[in-house]
Amino acid sequence: MDPHLHRLPPGPVDLRALTTDDTSGFDGGKSSGKQALAALGDELSDLQERLFAERTTGSGRRVLLVLQGMDTSGKGGVLRHTVGLVDPQGVKITSFKAPTAEERKHRFLWRIRNALPQPGYIGVFDRSHYEDVLIVRVHGLAEPATIESRYDQINEFEAELAAEGVVIVKCMLHVSADEQRARLLARLDNEDKYWKFNPSDVDERAHWGDYRAAYEIALERTNTEVAPWYVVPSDKKWYRNLVIGGLLLEHLRGMALRWPAADFDVDEQRRRLLDEAPVA
Amino acid sequence: MDPHLHRLPPGPVDLRALTTDDTSGFDGGKSSGKQALAALGDELSDLQERLFAERTTGSGRRVLLVLQGMDTSGKGGVLRHTVGLVDPQGVKITSFKAPTAEERKHRFLWRIRNALPQPGYIGVFDRSHYEDVLIVRVHGLAEPATIESRYDQINEFEAELAAEGVVIVKCMLHVSADEQRARLLARLDNEDKYWKFNPSDVDERAHWGDYRAAYEIALERTNTEVAPWYVVPSDKKWYRNLVIGGLLLEHLRGMALRWPAADFDVDEQRRRLLDEAPVA
């Protein structure tokens, strides 16, 4: 599948014109889609390990996968099924909730900077700094001028990260309102899923149009060359997971990761082990 | 396999009497061992999700898996192959290195407390507070009286954690000196593994006997009822991964994890969704 199929083109964004239940670019259904995702595992794992190895050379390179989307769009599912394909040792996941009292004392990017992956890691943001121009805008949780200034701040921040060697992959998990309703109802039909349900998720549906507008503005204004947006059709979970797996793979491939050279004399170390006194 | 097969009995410890290449309790070899581990995945995942769900009820329960062992004993392999079976979202891995200048300003358990998993999580320590009575003892990095006092401090600390709902699983990955040598040589034979090799690993082999003695003391003195040790034969990687998978599973089963009940009126929420005004 062409991983850039769902890359958002520059310019104004109309989310209603972007399908949520597309499976284009993949010639098959759910079961072959799941197999195709699993088949990415070996190469993803290999590249992730190269990235992890590279940090021993002092390289600053790392990956940051940003997951945004309405409730039930499947950020957790991507973590489990796609991010779960690689060694958890090299992954740093941060789930951003409503800011704490401590976090509120600082500028909005403070907690984001604190959660950045170290070199060599794949960092994943389950929600992110984009909440500060999404829910904050929808519910007027900050002054309009403050919100207005954040788009540029985000772009500067992401450009700075990119310059430091952070490969940024931003995915908007695009679901329809109908699919969200079906998923919320499914949670109510299954006692194992009650814990995932929050009555406030239903309240938020009344603001669906406002969220869409806030997303459209955010997507348009932060769709930069160094940190473009991908709008991932997410009504079909397997397709969403597969597309994001493909994007992760493509970005790792693009890093041309090499195994670090030895910074010691290999033959000498081999001799030391072969000639050593008995160890016991 | 009986998960308690490798539980260390109380009393003096003689590591030379505990085999490193045992595969007892499992009727098969490498390939069926790998399959057996994969077969634990579904139940491990289910129980991990229940644990993760439980945190929404205010429960303090969580799991702490402590991995200790000589270089090359496979702490990283356990992270990848065993811990990697569950949703990375619910896992917190901390790799402890030599303490930083900041960490050195505090008591030895300070950085450990800071790295504890939150309720609902499976925390994994790749090395741990035990380094403070292992490498520190072998190389005399603290006063003997200081080291001497640490065993009791560790027991008090772990008892405190257990009382707060932390289920502690401590595994010593037991490899032979010969197997370690073979693994170090293998790293030197493969350019993809140079990054894992450190000449100081060869230096440390000269202290093998001292490490064994330090482990024996630590294992004996911290082998408590609430936080017993498991000495896992680790010369065979697949067996090591399987044993630790079985231990994790057994401890999660022992927690009798239930899905949280709804803290809202399920029918009312269903009606709200079914009767809502059109969302778009």
PDB file of N, CA, C and O in Angstrom, chain B residues 25 28 41-42 45 57 63 67-68 77 94 99 120 142 144 160 164 178 205 224 234 250-251 258 264 279:
ATOM      1  N   GLY B  25       9.916 -29.708  33.675  1.00  0.00           N
ATOM      2  CA  GLY B  25       8.547 -29.212  33.772  1.00  0.00           C
ATOM      3  C   GLY B  25       7.960 -28.892  32.416  1.00  0.00           C
ATOM      4  O   GLY B  25       6.772 -28.602  32.302  1.00  0.00           O
ATOM      5  N   GLY B  28       9.137 -30.755  25.931  1.00  0.00           N
ATOM      6  CA  GLY B  28       9.331 -30.378  24.539  1.00  0.00           C
ATOM      7  C   GLY B  28      10.596 -29.564  24.406  1.00  0.00           C
ATOM      8  O   GLY B  28      11.288 -29.292  25.397  1.00  0.00           O
ATOM      9  N   GLY B  41      -0.249 -15.809  25.326  1.00  0.00           N
ATOM     10  CA  GLY B  41      -0.513 -14.412  24.983  1.00  0.00           C
ATOM     11  C   GLY B  41      -1.942 -13.954  25.231  1.00  0.00           C
ATOM     12  O   GLY B  41      -2.157 -12.896  25.820  1.00  0.00           O
ATOM     13  N   ASP B  42      -2.915 -14.742  24.802  1.00  0.00           N
ATOM     14  CA  ASP B  42      -4.301 -14.293  24.919  1.00  0.00           C
ATOM     15  C   ASP B  42      -4.718 -14.094  26.371  1.00  0.00           C
ATOM     16  O   ASP B  42      -5.324 -13.079  26.720  1.00  0.00           O
ATOM     17  N   SER B  45      -2.869 -11.146  27.923  1.00  0.00           N
ATOM     18  CA  SER B  45      -3.446  -9.894  27.425  1.00  0.00           C
ATOM     19  C   SER B  45      -4.765  -9.575  28.106  1.00  0.00           C
ATOM     20  O   SER B  45      -5.031  -8.432  28.475  1.00  0.00           O
ATOM     21  N   THR B  57     -11.235   2.159  39.046  1.00  0.00           N
ATOM     22  CA  THR B  57     -12.064   2.018  40.244  1.00  0.00           C
ATOM     23  C   THR B  57     -11.344   2.540  41.483  1.00  0.00           C
ATOM     24  O   THR B  57     -11.869   2.453  42.586  1.00  0.00           O
ATOM     25  N   VAL B  63       1.494  -4.731  39.155  1.00  0.00           N
ATOM     26  CA  VAL B  63       2.482  -5.812  39.165  1.00  0.00           C
ATOM     27  C   VAL B  63       3.868  -5.202  38.988  1.00  0.00           C
ATOM     28  O   VAL B  63       4.030  -4.230  38.241  1.00  0.00           O
ATOM     29  N   LEU B  67      13.763  -8.005  37.016  1.00  0.00           N
ATOM     30  CA  LEU B  67      14.668  -8.882  36.272  1.00  0.00           C
ATOM     31  C   LEU B  67      16.110  -8.578  36.658  1.00  0.00           C
ATOM     32  O   LEU B  67      16.583  -7.454  36.474  1.00  0.00           O
ATOM     33  N   GLN B  68      16.763  -9.573  37.216  1.00  0.00           N
ATOM     34  CA  GLN B  68      18.184  -9.436  37.556  1.00  0.00           C
ATOM     35  C   GLN B  68      18.951 -10.580  36.906  1.00  0.00           C
ATOM     36  O   GLN B  68      18.412 -11.663  36.699  1.00  0.00           O
ATOM     37  N   GLY B  77      15.803  -9.901  26.260  1.00  0.00           N
ATOM     38  CA  GLY B  77      15.024 -10.918  25.545  1.00  0.00           C
ATOM     39  C   GLY B  77      13.684 -11.166  26.213  1.00  0.00           C
ATOM     40  O   GLY B  77      12.671 -11.388  25.536  1.00  0.00           O
ATOM     41  N   THR B  94      11.494   0.094  33.073  1.00  0.00           N
ATOM     42  CA  THR B  94      12.593   0.977  33.467  1.00  0.00           C
ATOM     43  C   THR B  94      13.887   0.184  33.461  1.00  0.00           C
ATOM     44  O   THR B  94      13.974  -0.869  34.086  1.00  0.00           O
ATOM     45  N   PRO B  99      23.972   4.846  38.542  1.00  0.00           N
ATOM     46  CA  PRO B  99      23.232   6.028  38.976  1.00  0.00           C
ATOM     47  C   PRO B  99      23.859   7.325  38.463  1.00  0.00           C
ATOM     48  O   PRO B  99      25.090   7.438  38.376  1.00  0.00           O
ATOM     49  N   GLY B 120      -2.625  -0.310  38.121  1.00  0.00           N
ATOM     50  CA  GLY B 120      -3.150  -0.785  36.846  1.00  0.00           C
ATOM     51  C   GLY B 120      -2.084  -1.209  35.863  1.00  0.00           C
ATOM     52  O   GLY B 120      -2.389  -1.840  34.854  1.00  0.00           O
ATOM     53  N   ALA B 142      30.377   1.093  48.075  1.00  0.00           N
ATOM     54  CA  ALA B 142      29.799   1.704  49.288  1.00  0.00           C
ATOM     55  C   ALA B 142      30.453   1.034  50.494  1.00  0.00           C
ATOM     56  O   ALA B 142      31.062  -0.040  50.373  1.00  0.00           O
ATOM     57  N   PRO B 144      30.928  -1.187  53.717  1.00  0.00           N
ATOM     58  CA  PRO B 144      30.313  -2.484  54.055  1.00  0.00           C
ATOM     59  C   PRO B 144      29.080  -2.328  54.954  1.00  0.00           C
ATOM     60  O   PRO B 144      28.077  -3.022  54.746  1.00  0.00           O
ATOM     61  N   GLU B 160       6.273  -2.997  52.164  1.00  0.00           N
ATOM     62  CA  GLU B 160       5.446  -1.794  52.044  1.00  0.00           C
ATOM     63  C   GLU B 160       4.702  -1.793  50.691  1.00  0.00           C
ATOM     64  O   GLU B 160       3.490  -1.552  50.628  1.00  0.00           O
ATOM     65  N   GLU B 164       0.631  -2.153  49.714  1.00  0.00           N
ATOM     66  CA  GLU B 164      -0.090  -1.163  48.888  1.00  0.00           C
ATOM     67  C   GLU B 164      -0.729  -1.795  47.657  1.00  0.00           C
ATOM     68  O   GLU B 164      -1.320  -1.098  46.837  1.00  0.00           O
ATOM     69  N   ASP B 178      30.078 -20.298  31.043  1.00  0.00           N
ATOM     70  CA  ASP B 178      30.354 -20.766  29.677  1.00  0.00           C
ATOM     71  C   ASP B 178      29.339 -20.213  28.678  1.00  0.00           C
ATOM     72  O   ASP B 178      29.683 -19.823  27.568  1.00  0.00           O
ATOM     73  N   ARG B 205      33.840 -10.471  33.886  1.00  0.00           N
ATOM     74  CA  ARG B 205      33.910 -11.941  34.034  1.00  0.00           C
ATOM     75  C   ARG B 205      34.986 -12.358  35.044  1.00  0.00           C
ATOM     76  O   ARG B 205      34.868 -13.405  35.674  1.00  0.00           O
ATOM     77  N   THR B 224      11.728 -13.238  50.668  1.00  0.00           N
ATOM     78  CA  THR B 224      10.652 -13.127  51.664  1.00  0.00           C
ATOM     79  C   THR B 224       9.356 -13.750  51.158  1.00  0.00           C
ATOM     80  O   THR B 224       9.207 -14.040  49.968  1.00  0.00           O
ATOM     81  N   SER B 234      18.540 -20.044  32.592  1.00  0.00           N
ATOM     82  CA  SER B 234      18.485 -19.121  31.451  1.00  0.00           C
ATOM     83  C   SER B 234      19.489 -19.421  30.349  1.00  0.00           C
ATOM     84  O   SER B 234      19.678 -18.614  29.448  1.00  0.00           O
ATOM     85  N   GLU B 250       0.653 -16.656  36.213  1.00  0.00           N
ATOM     86  CA  GLU B 250       0.205 -17.202  37.489  1.00  0.00           C
ATOM     87  C   GLU B 250      -0.076 -16.089  38.504  1.00  0.00           C
ATOM     88  O   GLU B 250      -1.075 -16.133  39.230  1.00  0.00           O
ATOM     89  N   HIS B 251       0.768 -15.104  38.526  1.00  0.00           N
ATOM     90  CA  HIS B 251       0.560 -14.007  39.472  1.00  0.00           C
ATOM     91  C   HIS B 251      -0.652 -13.162  39.092  1.00  0.00           C
ATOM     92  O   HIS B 251      -1.390 -12.703  39.963  1.00  0.00           O
ATOM     93  N   ARG B 258     -11.372  -8.793  38.106  1.00  0.00           N
ATOM     94  CA  ARG B 258     -12.732  -8.728  37.548  1.00  0.00           C
ATOM     95  C   ARG B 258     -12.867  -7.443  36.741  1.00  0.00           C
ATOM     96  O   ARG B 258     -12.256  -6.435  37.075  1.00  0.00           O
ATOM     97  N   PHE B 264     -22.420   4.002  36.056  1.00  0.00           N
ATOM     98  CA  PHE B 264     -23.454   4.852  35.430  1.00  0.00           C
ATOM     99  C   PHE B 264     -24.614   3.921  35.111  1.00  0.00           C
ATOM    100  O   PHE B 264     -24.492   2.693  35.217  1.00  0.00           O
ATOM    101  N   VAL B 279     -26.329  13.926  14.599  1.00  0.00           N
ATOM    102  CA  VAL B 279     -24.988  14.448  14.859  1.00  0.00           C
ATOM    103  C   VAL B 279     -24.267  14.573  13.524  1.00  0.00           C
ATOM    104  O   VAL B 279     -24.235  13.616  12.748  1.00  0.00           O
TER     105      VAL B 279
END
